[in-house]
Structures are given as C-alpha cells and as structure tokens.
Coordinates of C-alpha atoms in Angstrom, one line a residue:
X20 CA -157.0 -221.5 116.6
X21 CA -154.5 -222.3 113.9
X22 CA -152.2 -225.4 114.3
X23 CA -149.3 -223.2 113.0
X24 CA -149.6 -221.1 116.2
X25 CA -148.8 -224.3 118.1
X26 CA -145.9 -225.1 115.8
X27 CA -144.6 -221.6 116.3
X28 CA -144.9 -222.0 120.1
X29 CA -143.0 -225.3 120.0
X30 CA -140.2 -223.8 118.0
X31 CA -140.0 -220.9 120.4
X32 CA -140.0 -223.3 123.4
X33 CA -137.0 -225.0 121.7
X34 CA -135.0 -221.9 120.6
X35 CA -135.9 -219.5 123.4
X36 CA -135.4 -216.8 120.8
X37 CA -138.0 -214.9 118.7
X38 CA -135.5 -214.0 116.0
X39 CA -134.2 -217.6 115.6
X40 CA -137.8 -219.1 115.6
X41 CA -139.0 -216.4 113.1
X42 CA -136.1 -217.4 110.8
X43 CA -136.9 -221.1 111.3
X44 CA -140.6 -220.7 110.6
X45 CA -140.0 -218.4 107.6
X46 CA -142.0 -215.4 109.0
X47 CA -141.1 -212.0 110.5
X48 CA -140.6 -211.5 114.3
X49 CA -143.6 -209.3 114.3
X50 CA -145.8 -212.0 112.8
X51 CA -144.4 -214.6 115.2
X52 CA -145.1 -212.4 118.2
X53 CA -148.7 -211.8 117.0
X54 CA -149.3 -215.5 116.6
X55 CA -147.9 -216.3 120.1
X56 CA -150.1 -213.6 121.6
X57 CA -153.1 -215.1 119.7
X58 CA -152.3 -218.6 121.0
X59 CA -152.0 -217.2 124.6
X60 CA -155.4 -215.6 124.2
X61 CA -156.9 -218.9 123.0
X62 CA -155.3 -220.9 125.8
X63 CA -156.3 -218.2 128.4
X64 CA -152.9 -218.1 130.1
X65 CA -149.4 -216.6 129.5
X66 CA -147.2 -219.3 128.0
X67 CA -143.9 -217.3 127.5
X68 CA -142.0 -215.7 130.4
X69 CA -140.6 -212.6 128.6
X70 CA -138.9 -211.1 131.7
X71 CA -135.6 -213.0 131.5
X72 CA -132.9 -213.5 128.9
X73 CA -133.0 -215.9 127.3
X74 CA -136.7 -216.0 127.8
X75 CA -138.4 -219.2 129.1
X76 CA -141.7 -220.8 129.5
X77 CA -144.2 -220.1 132.3
X78 CA -145.5 -223.1 134.3
X79 CA -148.6 -223.0 132.1
X80 CA -146.2 -222.9 129.0
X81 CA -144.4 -226.0 130.2
X82 CA -147.6 -227.9 130.7
X83 CA -149.0 -226.8 127.4
X84 CA -145.8 -227.6 125.5
X85 CA -146.0 -231.3 126.7
X86 CA -149.6 -231.6 125.5
X87 CA -148.9 -229.7 122.3
X88 CA -146.1 -232.0 121.2
X89 CA -148.3 -235.0 121.6
X90 CA -151.2 -233.4 119.9
X91 CA -149.2 -232.1 116.9
X92 CA -147.6 -235.6 116.4
X93 CA -151.0 -237.3 116.6
X94 CA -152.5 -234.8 114.0
X95 CA -149.5 -235.1 111.7
X96 CA -149.6 -238.9 111.8
X97 CA -153.3 -238.9 111.1
X98 CA -152.9 -236.4 108.2
X99 CA -150.1 -238.5 106.6
X100 CA -152.3 -241.6 106.8
X101 CA -155.3 -239.8 105.2
X102 CA -153.1 -238.3 102.5
X103 CA -151.7 -241.6 101.5
X104 CA -155.2 -243.0 101.2
X105 CA -156.5 -240.1 99.1
X106 CA -153.4 -239.1 97.1
X107 CA -154.6 -240.7 93.9
X108 CA -158.0 -238.9 93.8
X109 CA -157.5 -235.4 95.2
X110 CA -157.3 -232.1 93.3
X111 CA -153.8 -230.6 92.6
X112 CA -153.2 -228.2 95.5
X113 CA -151.6 -224.9 94.5
X114 CA -150.4 -222.1 96.7
X115 CA -149.7 -218.8 94.9
X116 CA -149.4 -215.1 95.6
X117 CA -152.7 -213.2 95.1
X118 CA -151.6 -211.6 91.7
X119 CA -150.3 -214.9 90.3
X120 CA -153.4 -216.8 91.5
X121 CA -155.7 -214.4 89.6
X122 CA -153.7 -214.2 86.4
X123 CA -150.9 -216.6 85.8
X124 CA -152.2 -219.8 87.5
X125 CA -155.5 -220.1 85.5
X126 CA -153.5 -219.7 82.2
X127 CA -151.0 -222.3 83.4
X128 CA -153.7 -224.8 84.4
X129 CA -155.2 -224.6 80.9
X130 CA -151.8 -225.0 79.2
X131 CA -150.9 -227.9 81.4
X132 CA -154.1 -229.7 80.9
X133 CA -154.5 -230.2 84.7
X134 CA -157.8 -232.0 85.4
X135 CA -158.6 -229.8 88.4
X136 CA -157.0 -227.8 91.2
X137 CA -157.5 -226.3 94.6
X138 CA -155.9 -222.8 94.6
X139 CA -154.9 -221.1 97.7
X140 CA -154.1 -217.3 97.3
X141 CA -151.8 -216.3 100.1
X142 CA -148.9 -214.0 101.0
X143 CA -145.4 -215.4 100.3
X144 CA -144.7 -216.4 103.9
X145 CA -147.9 -218.5 104.2
X146 CA -147.5 -219.9 100.7
X147 CA -143.9 -221.1 101.4
X148 CA -145.0 -222.5 104.8
X149 CA -147.9 -224.4 103.0
X150 CA -145.3 -226.0 100.7
X151 CA -142.9 -226.9 103.5
X152 CA -145.6 -228.3 105.7
X153 CA -147.1 -230.4 102.9
X154 CA -150.3 -228.3 102.6
X155 CA -149.8 -227.8 98.9
X156 CA -148.4 -229.8 96.0
X157 CA -147.1 -226.8 94.0
X158 CA -145.9 -223.3 95.0
X159 CA -146.1 -220.6 92.3
X160 CA -144.2 -217.5 93.3
X161 CA -141.8 -214.7 92.3
X162 CA -138.1 -214.9 92.7
X163 CA -135.1 -212.5 92.2
X164 CA -131.4 -212.7 93.1
X165 CA -131.8 -209.7 95.3
X166 CA -134.9 -211.1 97.0
X167 CA -134.3 -214.8 96.8
X168 CA -136.8 -217.6 97.7
X169 CA -135.3 -219.5 100.5
X170 CA -136.1 -223.2 100.3
X171 CA -134.1 -226.4 100.8
X172 CA -133.0 -227.3 97.2
X173 CA -132.3 -230.8 98.3
X174 CA -135.9 -231.2 99.3
X175 CA -137.7 -229.0 96.8
X176 CA -137.3 -228.6 93.0
X177 CA -137.5 -225.2 91.5
X178 CA -138.4 -224.7 87.8
X179 CA -138.5 -221.4 85.9
X180 CA -142.0 -220.6 84.6
X181 CA -141.8 -217.1 83.2
X182 CA -141.1 -213.5 84.0
X183 CA -143.0 -210.5 85.2
X184 CA -142.2 -206.7 85.3
X185 CA -143.2 -204.4 88.1
X186 CA -143.7 -201.0 86.5
X187 CA -144.6 -197.6 87.9
X188 CA -147.9 -196.2 86.6
X189 CA -150.0 -193.1 87.0
X190 CA -153.1 -191.6 85.5
X191 CA -152.3 -189.1 82.7
X192 CA -152.5 -185.4 83.1
X193 CA -154.4 -183.4 80.4
X194 CA -151.2 -183.2 78.4
X195 CA -151.0 -187.0 78.3
X196 CA -147.9 -187.1 80.4
X197 CA -148.1 -188.9 83.7
X198 CA -149.7 -186.9 86.5
X199 CA -147.1 -188.4 88.9
X200 CA -143.7 -188.9 87.2
X201 CA -140.3 -190.2 88.3
X202 CA -137.9 -189.1 89.3
X203 CA -139.4 -186.8 92.0
X204 CA -138.0 -184.4 94.5
X205 CA -138.6 -183.7 98.1
X206 CA -140.0 -180.2 97.4
X207 CA -142.8 -181.8 95.4
X208 CA -143.2 -185.3 96.7
X209 CA -145.2 -187.9 94.8
X210 CA -148.0 -189.8 96.7
X211 CA -147.0 -193.4 96.7
X212 CA -149.6 -196.2 96.7
X213 CA -147.6 -198.7 98.6
X214 CA -147.6 -202.4 99.5
X215 CA -147.4 -203.7 103.1
X216 CA -143.9 -203.9 104.4
X217 CA -144.1 -207.6 105.0
X218 CA -145.3 -208.4 101.4
X219 CA -143.0 -209.5 98.6
X220 CA -143.9 -206.6 96.4
X221 CA -143.4 -204.3 99.4
X222 CA -139.8 -205.5 99.6
X223 CA -139.4 -205.0 95.8
X224 CA -140.7 -201.4 96.0
X225 CA -138.4 -200.7 98.9
X226 CA -135.5 -201.6 96.6
X227 CA -136.9 -199.3 93.9
X228 CA -137.7 -196.3 96.2
X229 CA -134.2 -196.4 97.5
X230 CA -133.2 -195.1 94.1
X231 CA -135.3 -191.9 94.6
X232 CA -134.2 -188.8 96.4
X233 CA -135.0 -188.8 100.2
X234 CA -138.5 -187.5 100.8
X235 CA -139.5 -187.7 97.1
X236 CA -142.1 -190.4 97.7
X237 CA -144.7 -190.1 100.4
X238 CA -146.8 -193.1 101.4
X239 CA -150.4 -192.1 100.7
X240 CA -152.3 -195.5 100.8
X241 CA -151.2 -199.0 101.6
X242 CA -152.5 -202.5 100.6
X243 CA -151.0 -206.0 100.1
X244 CA -153.3 -206.4 97.1
X245 CA -152.1 -205.1 93.7
X246 CA -155.7 -204.9 92.5
X247 CA -156.5 -202.5 95.3
X248 CA -153.5 -200.3 94.4
X249 CA -154.5 -200.4 90.8
X250 CA -158.0 -199.1 91.7
X251 CA -156.5 -196.3 93.7
X252 CA -154.1 -195.4 90.9
X253 CA -157.0 -195.3 88.4
X254 CA -158.7 -192.7 90.6
X255 CA -155.6 -190.5 90.5
X256 CA -154.6 -190.9 94.1
X257 CA -150.9 -191.6 93.5
X258 CA -148.2 -193.6 91.7
X259 CA -148.2 -197.4 92.0
X260 CA -145.8 -200.1 91.0
X261 CA -148.0 -202.8 89.4
X262 CA -147.4 -206.1 87.5
X263 CA -147.2 -205.3 83.8
X264 CA -149.5 -208.2 83.1
X265 CA -152.3 -206.7 85.2
X266 CA -152.3 -203.2 83.6
X267 CA -151.9 -204.0 79.9
X268 CA -155.5 -203.1 79.1
X269 CA -155.4 -199.8 81.1
X270 CA -152.1 -198.8 79.4
X271 CA -153.5 -199.6 75.9
X272 CA -156.6 -197.5 76.6
X273 CA -154.6 -194.6 78.0
X274 CA -156.3 -194.8 81.4
X275 CA -152.8 -195.3 82.9
X276 CA -149.4 -194.4 81.6
X277 CA -145.9 -195.4 82.5
X278 CA -144.6 -193.1 85.2
X279 CA -140.9 -193.8 84.8
X280 CA -138.3 -195.4 82.5
X281 CA -136.5 -198.7 82.5
X282 CA -134.4 -197.7 85.6
X283 CA -137.7 -197.7 87.6
X284 CA -138.8 -201.2 86.5
X285 CA -138.1 -204.4 88.3
X286 CA -137.8 -207.7 86.5
X287 CA -139.0 -210.8 88.4
X288 CA -138.9 -214.5 87.7
X289 CA -142.0 -216.6 88.1
X290 CA -141.1 -220.1 89.5
X291 CA -142.7 -223.4 90.2
X292 CA -141.5 -225.1 93.4
X293 CA -142.5 -228.6 94.5
X294 CA -141.3 -231.4 96.7
X295 CA -138.9 -234.1 95.4
X296 CA -139.8 -236.6 94.1
X297 CA -143.1 -235.7 92.5
X298 CA -143.4 -237.1 89.0
X299 CA -147.0 -236.0 88.6
X300 CA -146.3 -232.3 89.2
X301 CA -143.1 -232.4 87.1
X302 CA -145.1 -233.9 84.2
X303 CA -147.6 -231.0 84.4
X304 CA -144.8 -228.5 84.5
X305 CA -143.3 -230.0 81.4
X306 CA -146.6 -230.1 79.6
X307 CA -147.2 -226.4 80.3
X308 CA -143.8 -225.4 79.0
X309 CA -144.8 -227.1 75.7
X310 CA -148.1 -225.2 75.4
X311 CA -147.6 -221.8 77.0
X312 CA -145.5 -218.7 77.0
X313 CA -145.9 -217.2 80.5
X314 CA -145.8 -213.5 80.9

C-alpha cells in the first residue's frame, strides 16, 4: 500500500470529483481511478459510492477517511521531525525522468561537484509529486511552452539547465536512406514505435504525429522507456522519436539515420526545479552552470 493512495482518497473525499482530484493531485483520471481501486482492494471494502452524482463515501469510506486523516497527519509530522534531524547528513535526493536519470543527471552531478545523490527515475507525474510532497530535493525534467510544467512558482524555483531534441530515426535501407521516412501516407503507413499516452514523450509525439496525414503512422509497439524503443528501432521494427543525446553513437555509426527533417523534430528545455528557499541546491545548480554545457 502506497501512502499516496490514501492522499488520493482524502482528496476525492473532499472534492467528490475524479476530474478535480486528478487535477489537484497532478495525475490523470485513469491513474487516480486505478489507485482508488487498489486502495479499496487493500482495505477490503468499497470506499467510494459511485452510484450518485456527485459521488459520495460509503459507510466504510467515512470510517476510513477519519482514520486516514489522523494517520497521514501523524506520519507527516514524524517525517518532518526526522528530516529536520538528518537534513545536514543525507544524500541529495533527485527525481528525474528515466532518460534524464540515465544520461543528463550523472554528467550534471560530476560538473556540480555534488558529494553524493540518491536518484529516483520516475515518470513525470510521480517525479513532480515527489517534489511537491517533499520526497526529493531537486526535480530534473523537460519543459516546453506547448507542454508546460505546472508547479507553483511562488513555492518552487525553476532554472534552465540545457536543451534536448526529440528526433525521428529509422534503420537505413540498402540505399542508405531511411527504411521508414517522413512524411508518410495512409496507403503505405509507417509502423510507429510509440510512447505510452500518459508519458511526457507520449504527449510530445502526439503533437508531432498530428502533423502527419491521417492513418500515415500505425502504432506497432509501445513503451514508456526510450531505451526500449531504441532497441526496437535498431531491429528495424519501425520509426521512433528518440532523444538526440541517446542516439548520437548509432547515428555516427550509420546504424540509425534521421527519418525526417527539421519540421519533424521537437526542441525541449531541460530544467531544474526545487523548493524555495534552498541555498544548497541553488549553489549546486550555479556550480554546474560554470562547469558544464548540457545537451
């Protein structure tokens, strides 16, 4: 059982609306519904009465809500006390997307001269929640004006760290041209190696595929992990949009080639986000800017 399930339930008990609680918790309605179902299975009783509108709590839900509020407060108070005691001797806690955790974050730690870190690789929803709930000291993520990161700027500071390009790639045909090339057409659709719909890269690719003709791209395989899609692309199973920083060697070796021009690329910002005030993290960010060129 995850304490976030209880916090989701308490939000739902307050709002009586899956859509409002999903927005408040920074997750999709589908993810919220799954968490509530998982909590009900753990408790062993229905907590939400979904028959009416607005929905309400079952008698079991009312009883559990009272206990949950007291329990969450006690745990939160204990966590705050323990963190105050250990703040000066703990590792820097970083939450980052999987691709950033594997590539960008290790380079940044070296450039910043950080003495040590605990790195949590997570999807964007969980990483943002970790920051908002005090589970990490620093969030490293992507940002774009069309797909903005939504955090309270009065509470959290955001600093630019670098840029990344999401580029379409394919294995080459015998001629050296991409086996799967953009633009495509519905009469000869390209197999698309796609990200999950709830992932950040999935939303980026949705923006990009909207530029293609209807039916020109057919979802062939799906994964939230860029490395998995890269492996599939290298075996010739379709076209994938991948971070340029992760395919530099394959492009240089000719194992992958660009499958579309500049119109099919998507430029993303890499950003640091941390709570105000946090002079220690701000100093590390400043030090890394002096010794590193992110990419």
